[in-house]
Amino acid sequence: MRIAIAEDAVLLREGLVALLERFGHQVVAAVGDAEELTEVVDEIKPDIMVTDVRMPPDFTDEGLRAAVNLRARHPDLAVLVLTQYVATTYAFELLEADGRGRAGGLGYLLKDRVGAVREFVDAVERIAAGGTIIDPEVVRQLLRREQKDQPLTRLTTREREVLALMAEGRANAAIAESLCVSQAAVAKYINAIFTKLDLSRSEGHHRVLAVLTYLRGS
């Protein structure tokens, strides 16, 4: 893969470069702010960009804004937002800005994932291949918001496990492997979840967005 990285912390930026190159990927740009990121992506057109949310000069949401704008200009660009903030609003904004017909994947992961080297590299590769990945901690926070009068209580324990994995962006095959059940069983659980929660039967980014939107209560 050809990767562009935007991270203002020099040690982390250089560490990401070394890590990804160790696994055979090419880092075509490694910059420290969103403006530089925008320039290099427009010029070099990498396969995937990795960016923090809060970057110079104001340290608000410059990285996220750059990701959304670049995605609009380059529909095949895969985007991974890598941040220390478990901010569900940012994850929603990234997914909600996406439209149908885009080939590039989307991801929102916490920087803690970099410590699990193989897991992180696998995530980057899945996103570059068109997958959608949301950090499990974001999903856990949404699940903890559940109120006793919500329809989520209609789900069985297994259905809740499947729902959480769906929210992370797992495909049916990956859910089956994680839970040690058949794909046919996963399909039945998902059908039950869709019915009980009245969720849209979408796929890809839109399935993840539907699940996360439900968990957020909107």
mmCIF file of N, CA and C in Angstrom, residues 53 64 81 83 85-97 106-109 132-135 138-139 142 208-209 212 216:
data_model
loop_
_atom_site.group_PDB
_atom_site.id
_atom_site.type_symbol
_atom_site.label_atom_id
_atom_site.label_comp_id
_atom_site.label_asym_id
_atom_site.label_seq_id
_atom_site.Cartn_x
_atom_site.Cartn_y
_atom_site.Cartn_z
ATOM 1 N N VAL A 53 -7.196 13.453 14.773
ATOM 2 C CA VAL A 53 -8.318 14.393 14.704
ATOM 3 C C VAL A 53 -7.835 15.811 14.973
ATOM 4 N N LEU A 64 -9.765 15.688 11.103
ATOM 5 C CA LEU A 64 -11.044 15.120 10.674
ATOM 6 C C LEU A 64 -11.615 15.894 9.491
ATOM 7 N N VAL A 81 -8.820 7.396 10.736
ATOM 8 C CA VAL A 81 -8.623 8.404 11.769
ATOM 9 C C VAL A 81 -8.074 7.679 12.995
ATOM 10 N N THR A 83 -6.703 8.308 16.748
ATOM 11 C CA THR A 83 -6.766 9.359 17.756
ATOM 12 C C THR A 83 -6.726 8.781 19.157
ATOM 13 N N TYR A 85 -8.809 10.087 21.377
ATOM 14 C CA TYR A 85 -10.102 10.499 21.921
ATOM 15 C C TYR A 85 -11.208 9.502 21.582
ATOM 16 N N VAL A 86 -11.877 9.002 22.611
ATOM 17 C CA VAL A 86 -13.020 8.113 22.407
ATOM 18 C C VAL A 86 -14.252 8.991 22.212
ATOM 19 N N ALA A 87 -14.271 9.697 21.078
ATOM 20 C CA ALA A 87 -15.345 10.657 20.805
ATOM 21 C C ALA A 87 -16.271 10.067 19.750
ATOM 22 N N THR A 88 -17.432 9.597 20.176
ATOM 23 C CA THR A 88 -18.347 8.965 19.226
ATOM 24 C C THR A 88 -18.814 9.947 18.156
ATOM 25 N N THR A 89 -18.858 11.228 18.496
ATOM 26 C CA THR A 89 -19.294 12.228 17.514
ATOM 27 C C THR A 89 -18.372 12.245 16.306
ATOM 28 N N TYR A 90 -17.069 12.121 16.531
ATOM 29 C CA TYR A 90 -16.116 12.126 15.425
ATOM 30 C C TYR A 90 -16.330 10.914 14.522
ATOM 31 N N ALA A 91 -16.546 9.758 15.135
ATOM 32 C CA ALA A 91 -16.765 8.548 14.336
ATOM 33 C C ALA A 91 -18.022 8.690 13.482
ATOM 34 N N PHE A 92 -19.083 9.237 14.065
ATOM 35 C CA PHE A 92 -20.318 9.451 13.308
ATOM 36 C C PHE A 92 -20.100 10.427 12.170
ATOM 37 N N GLU A 93 -19.366 11.501 12.443
ATOM 38 C CA GLU A 93 -19.159 12.519 11.419
ATOM 39 C C GLU A 93 -18.416 11.943 10.224
ATOM 40 N N LEU A 94 -17.440 11.099 10.499
ATOM 41 C CA LEU A 94 -16.682 10.477 9.417
ATOM 42 C C LEU A 94 -17.579 9.578 8.579
ATOM 43 N N LEU A 95 -18.389 8.755 9.230
ATOM 44 C CA LEU A 95 -19.267 7.841 8.504
ATOM 45 C C LEU A 95 -20.404 8.570 7.800
ATOM 46 N N GLU A 96 -20.982 9.572 8.460
ATOM 47 C CA GLU A 96 -22.122 10.265 7.889
ATOM 48 C C GLU A 96 -21.737 11.094 6.669
ATOM 49 N N ALA A 97 -20.473 11.508 6.578
ATOM 50 C CA ALA A 97 -20.018 12.286 5.425
ATOM 51 C C ALA A 97 -19.817 11.406 4.205
ATOM 52 N N LEU A 106 -13.116 2.984 5.516
ATOM 53 C CA LEU A 106 -13.112 3.989 6.567
ATOM 54 C C LEU A 106 -12.779 3.336 7.901
ATOM 55 N N GLY A 107 -12.045 4.060 8.738
ATOM 56 C CA GLY A 107 -11.738 3.531 10.053
ATOM 57 C C GLY A 107 -11.589 4.622 11.093
ATOM 58 N N TYR A 108 -11.948 4.290 12.335
ATOM 59 C CA TYR A 108 -11.767 5.194 13.474
ATOM 60 C C TYR A 108 -11.200 4.332 14.600
ATOM 61 N N LEU A 109 -9.925 4.521 14.905
ATOM 62 C CA LEU A 109 -9.256 3.693 15.902
ATOM 63 C C LEU A 109 -8.545 4.559 16.933
ATOM 64 N N THR A 132 -14.685 -1.315 6.804
ATOM 65 C CA THR A 132 -15.035 -0.286 7.777
ATOM 66 C C THR A 132 -14.713 -0.819 9.164
ATOM 67 N N ILE A 133 -13.963 -0.046 9.952
ATOM 68 C CA ILE A 133 -13.566 -0.495 11.289
ATOM 69 C C ILE A 133 -13.780 0.639 12.289
ATOM 70 N N ILE A 134 -14.522 0.353 13.351
ATOM 71 C CA ILE A 134 -14.716 1.291 14.447
ATOM 72 C C ILE A 134 -14.110 0.667 15.702
ATOM 73 N N ASP A 135 -13.378 1.462 16.455
ATOM 74 C CA ASP A 135 -12.684 0.935 17.629
ATOM 75 C C ASP A 135 -13.678 0.300 18.604
ATOM 76 N N VAL A 138 -15.119 2.509 21.392
ATOM 77 C CA VAL A 138 -16.216 3.402 21.004
ATOM 78 C C VAL A 138 -17.542 2.647 21.100
ATOM 79 N N VAL A 139 -17.545 1.418 20.601
ATOM 80 C CA VAL A 139 -18.755 0.596 20.642
ATOM 81 C C VAL A 139 -19.145 0.290 22.083
ATOM 82 N N LEU A 142 -20.907 3.173 23.683
ATOM 83 C CA LEU A 142 -22.283 3.294 23.210
ATOM 84 C C LEU A 142 -23.187 2.254 23.866
ATOM 85 N N VAL A 208 -22.802 -0.260 9.338
ATOM 86 C CA VAL A 208 -22.149 0.218 10.553
ATOM 87 C C VAL A 208 -22.822 1.494 11.041
ATOM 88 N N LEU A 209 -23.081 2.417 10.131
ATOM 89 C CA LEU A 209 -23.714 3.673 10.516
ATOM 90 C C LEU A 209 -25.098 3.436 11.102
ATOM 91 N N LEU A 212 -24.569 2.052 14.677
ATOM 92 C CA LEU A 212 -24.051 3.065 15.588
ATOM 93 C C LEU A 212 -25.091 4.138 15.870
ATOM 94 N N ARG A 216 -26.536 5.120 19.512
ATOM 95 C CA ARG A 216 -26.436 6.488 20.022
ATOM 96 C C ARG A 216 -27.803 6.996 20.441
#
